[in-house]
XYZ file of C-alpha atoms in Angstrom:
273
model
C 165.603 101.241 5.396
C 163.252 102.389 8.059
C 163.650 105.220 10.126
C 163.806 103.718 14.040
C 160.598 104.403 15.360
C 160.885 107.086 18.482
C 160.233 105.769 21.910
C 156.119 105.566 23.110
C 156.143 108.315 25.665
C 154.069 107.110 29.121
C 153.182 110.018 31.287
C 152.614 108.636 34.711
C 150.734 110.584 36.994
C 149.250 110.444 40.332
C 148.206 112.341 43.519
C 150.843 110.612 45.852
C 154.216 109.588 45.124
C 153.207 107.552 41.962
C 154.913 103.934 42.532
C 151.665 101.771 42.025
C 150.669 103.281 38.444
C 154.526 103.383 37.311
C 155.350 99.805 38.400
C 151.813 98.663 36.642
C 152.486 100.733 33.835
C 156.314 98.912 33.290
C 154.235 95.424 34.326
C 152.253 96.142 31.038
C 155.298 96.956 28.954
C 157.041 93.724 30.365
C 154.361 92.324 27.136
C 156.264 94.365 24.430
C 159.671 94.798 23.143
C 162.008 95.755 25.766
C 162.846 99.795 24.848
C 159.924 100.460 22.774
C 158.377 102.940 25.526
C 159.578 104.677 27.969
C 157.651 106.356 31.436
C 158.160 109.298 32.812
C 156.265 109.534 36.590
C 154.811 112.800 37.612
C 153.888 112.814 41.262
C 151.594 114.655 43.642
C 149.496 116.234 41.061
C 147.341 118.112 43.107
C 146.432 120.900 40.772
C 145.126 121.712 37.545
C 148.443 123.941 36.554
C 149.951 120.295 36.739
C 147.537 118.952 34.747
C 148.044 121.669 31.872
C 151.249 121.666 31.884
C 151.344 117.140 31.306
C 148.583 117.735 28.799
C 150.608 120.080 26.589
C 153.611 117.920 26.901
C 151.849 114.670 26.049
C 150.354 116.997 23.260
C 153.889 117.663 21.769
C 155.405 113.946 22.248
C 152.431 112.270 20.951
C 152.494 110.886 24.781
C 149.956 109.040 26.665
C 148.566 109.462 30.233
C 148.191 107.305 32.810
C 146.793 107.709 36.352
C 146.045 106.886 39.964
C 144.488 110.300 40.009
C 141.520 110.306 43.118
C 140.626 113.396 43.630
C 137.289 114.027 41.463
C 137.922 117.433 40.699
C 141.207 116.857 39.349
C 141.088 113.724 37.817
C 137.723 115.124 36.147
C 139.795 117.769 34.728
C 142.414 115.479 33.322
C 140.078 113.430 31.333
C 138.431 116.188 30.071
C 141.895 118.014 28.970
C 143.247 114.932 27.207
C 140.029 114.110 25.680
C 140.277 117.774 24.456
C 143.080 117.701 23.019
C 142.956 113.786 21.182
C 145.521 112.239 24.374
C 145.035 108.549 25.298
C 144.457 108.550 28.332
C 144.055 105.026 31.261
C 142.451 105.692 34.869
C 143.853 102.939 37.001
C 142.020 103.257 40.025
C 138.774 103.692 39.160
C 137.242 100.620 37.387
C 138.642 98.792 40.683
C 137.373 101.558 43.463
C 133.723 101.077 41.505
C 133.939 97.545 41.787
C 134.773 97.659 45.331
C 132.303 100.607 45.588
C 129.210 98.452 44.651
C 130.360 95.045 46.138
C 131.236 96.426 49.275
C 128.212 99.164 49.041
C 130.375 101.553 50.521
C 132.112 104.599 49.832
C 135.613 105.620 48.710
C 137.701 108.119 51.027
C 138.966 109.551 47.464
C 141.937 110.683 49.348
C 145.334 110.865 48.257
C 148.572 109.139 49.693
C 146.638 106.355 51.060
C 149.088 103.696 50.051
C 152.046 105.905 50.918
C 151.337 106.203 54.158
C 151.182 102.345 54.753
C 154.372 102.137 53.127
C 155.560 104.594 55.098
C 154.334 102.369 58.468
C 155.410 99.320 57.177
C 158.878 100.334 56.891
C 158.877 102.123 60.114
C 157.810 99.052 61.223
C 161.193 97.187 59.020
C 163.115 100.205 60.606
C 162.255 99.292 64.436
C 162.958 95.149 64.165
C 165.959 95.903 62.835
C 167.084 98.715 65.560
C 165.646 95.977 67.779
C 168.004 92.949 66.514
C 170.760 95.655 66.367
C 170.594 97.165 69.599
C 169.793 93.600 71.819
C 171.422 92.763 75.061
C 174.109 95.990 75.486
C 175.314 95.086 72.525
C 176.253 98.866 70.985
C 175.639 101.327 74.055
C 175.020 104.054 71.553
C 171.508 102.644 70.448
C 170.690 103.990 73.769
C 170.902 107.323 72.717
C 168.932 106.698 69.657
C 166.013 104.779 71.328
C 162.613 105.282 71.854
C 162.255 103.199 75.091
C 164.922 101.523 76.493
C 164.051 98.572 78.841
C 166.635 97.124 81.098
C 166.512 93.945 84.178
C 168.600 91.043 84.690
C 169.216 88.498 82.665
C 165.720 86.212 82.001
C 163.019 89.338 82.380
C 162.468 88.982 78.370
C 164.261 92.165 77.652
C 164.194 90.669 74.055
C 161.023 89.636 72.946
C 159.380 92.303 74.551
C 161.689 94.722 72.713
C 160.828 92.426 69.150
C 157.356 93.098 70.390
C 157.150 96.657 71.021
C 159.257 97.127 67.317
C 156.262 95.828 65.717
C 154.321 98.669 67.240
C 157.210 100.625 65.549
C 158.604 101.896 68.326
C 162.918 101.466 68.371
C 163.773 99.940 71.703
C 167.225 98.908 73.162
C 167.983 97.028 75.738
C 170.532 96.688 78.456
C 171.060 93.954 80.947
C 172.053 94.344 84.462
C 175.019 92.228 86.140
C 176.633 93.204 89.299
C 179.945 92.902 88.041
C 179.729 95.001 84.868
C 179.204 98.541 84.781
C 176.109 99.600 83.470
C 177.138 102.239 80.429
C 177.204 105.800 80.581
C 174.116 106.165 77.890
C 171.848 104.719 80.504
C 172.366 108.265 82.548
C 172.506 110.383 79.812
C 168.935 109.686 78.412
C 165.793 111.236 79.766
C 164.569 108.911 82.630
C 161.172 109.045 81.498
C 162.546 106.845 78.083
C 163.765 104.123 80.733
C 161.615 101.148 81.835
C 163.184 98.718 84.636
C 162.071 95.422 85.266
C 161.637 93.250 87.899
C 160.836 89.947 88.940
C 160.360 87.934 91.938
C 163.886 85.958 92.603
C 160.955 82.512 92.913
C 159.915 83.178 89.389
C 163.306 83.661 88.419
C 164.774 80.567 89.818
C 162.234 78.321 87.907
C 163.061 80.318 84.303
C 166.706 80.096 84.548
C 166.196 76.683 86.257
C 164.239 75.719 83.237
C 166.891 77.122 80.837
C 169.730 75.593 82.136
C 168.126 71.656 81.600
C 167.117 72.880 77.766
C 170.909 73.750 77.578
C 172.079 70.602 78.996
C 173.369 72.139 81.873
C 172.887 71.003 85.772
C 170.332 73.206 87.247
C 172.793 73.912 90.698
C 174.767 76.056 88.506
C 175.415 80.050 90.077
C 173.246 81.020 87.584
C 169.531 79.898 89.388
C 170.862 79.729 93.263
C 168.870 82.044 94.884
C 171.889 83.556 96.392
C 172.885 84.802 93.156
C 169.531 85.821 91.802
C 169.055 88.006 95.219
C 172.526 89.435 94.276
C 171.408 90.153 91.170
C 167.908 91.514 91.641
C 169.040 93.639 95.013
C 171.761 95.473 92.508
C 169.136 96.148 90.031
C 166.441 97.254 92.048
C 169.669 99.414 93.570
C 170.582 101.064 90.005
C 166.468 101.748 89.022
C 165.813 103.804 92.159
C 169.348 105.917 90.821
C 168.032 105.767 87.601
C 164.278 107.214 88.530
C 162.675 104.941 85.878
C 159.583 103.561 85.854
C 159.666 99.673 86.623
C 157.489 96.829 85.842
C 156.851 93.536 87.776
C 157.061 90.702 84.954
C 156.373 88.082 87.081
C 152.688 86.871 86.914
C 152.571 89.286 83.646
C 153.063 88.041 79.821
C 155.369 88.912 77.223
C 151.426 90.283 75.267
C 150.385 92.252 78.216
C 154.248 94.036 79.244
C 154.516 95.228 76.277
C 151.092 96.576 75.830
C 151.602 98.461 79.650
C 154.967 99.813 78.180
C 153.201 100.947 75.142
C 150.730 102.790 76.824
C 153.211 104.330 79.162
C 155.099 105.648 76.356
C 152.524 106.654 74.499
C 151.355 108.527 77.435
C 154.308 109.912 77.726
C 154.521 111.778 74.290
C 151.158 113.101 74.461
């Protein structure tokens, strides 16, 4: 009988966290028997002590190298080391970046972590939809606390879609809506006022929203909800609980969901400089 030939050794190595050259590297093995090789990911190789010490390994397993290695003078020094010492060895990047180099006729950053870091702002990005969707209409007073902005108005101001909005600029927003009869919560006066943003409206612009909203509901369009008794009620107590609140406020009248949320972005970002 045969001796069971070992498991093919992959040494994966890149400059960032790896992920791209492991998951092609296990894309190419996908072709082969399942178990014949195995990878074993070495990130952030910065250095040539790195290098050496992957070199001698693959040396001693009778490994190979690959790599999403751009810095030159370290991914010059791999090649060199594994050619050295008789180590296959696969740059990933490069035949691309030099396709892309002379197509484009422009040059490479040949930085590291590129990719990582729009990982990293895509899932921020995941992160603040979700806080968003989570943290709508008063639901769980203690996203307050968490929140980067929280935005608050009576009922019809678009308190949501701004806040869906503004999480796409990866910033976590709650929001909380103000009704005479219901306490606003605690949270509201416990967070830094310069995090609130109060909205306002005029109660015409109102009446012809929740007018509108109450025929797409099926509803009769006299209902407490539009008078302009109520609204007045409604807008004179939030207006009331702003000024105690020392927030900024925004008119969303005459203003789009687009252009809001680009003033509250700026005021926030403003804020954190």
């Amino acid at each position: 009988m045969h001796a069971p030939k070992e498991k093919q050794l992959i040494y994966v190595l890149s400059d960032s966290v790896g992920e791209t050259a492991e998951l092609l590297a296990k894309a190419a093995l996908s072709q082969f028997d399942e178990g014949c090789a195995i990878t074993r990911r070495v990130p952030y190789v910065d250095d040539l002590q790195t290098v050496d010490e992957v070199v001698k390994q693959a040396k001693e397993t009778d490994g190979m190298i690959l790599f999403t290695i751009v810095l030159p003078e370290v991914k010059q020094y791999l090649m060199e080391q594994a050619a050295d010492q008789a180590i296959p060895v696969y740059d990933i990047l490069s035949p691309l970046v030099t396709m892309l180099e002379d197509k484009l006729e422009a040059k490479p950053r040949n930085e590291s972590g590129l990719m990582h870091m729009l990982d990293e702002e895509y899932f921020r990005k995941v992160e603040a939809i979700e806080f968003a969707v989570k943290y709508d209409d008063g639901r769980d007073p203690r996203g307050i606390l968490k929140a980067d902005v929280v935005l608050t108005g009576v009922s019809r101001t678009s308190k949501t879609p701004l806040s869906q909005y503004l999480a796409h600029k990866r910033l976590k927003v709650a929001n909380v809506p103000l009704v005479p009869e219901v306490d606003p919560p605690k949270e509201l006066f416990e967070i830094p006022k310069e995090k609130v943003i109060g909205l306002k409206i005029t109660p015409e612009k109102l009446n012809s929203i929740r007018t509108e909203r109450l025929k797409a509901l099926g509803l009769k369009a006299e209902a407490n909800y539009a008078t302009f008794q109520r609204i007045q009620e409604e807008l004179d107590y939030s207006a009331d609980l702003m000024e105690k609140l020392g927030c900024d406020v925004i008119d969303v009248s005459e203003r789009a969901v687009e252009e809001t949320a680009n003033l509250i972005y700026q005021l926030v970002q403003s804020k954190q400089m």
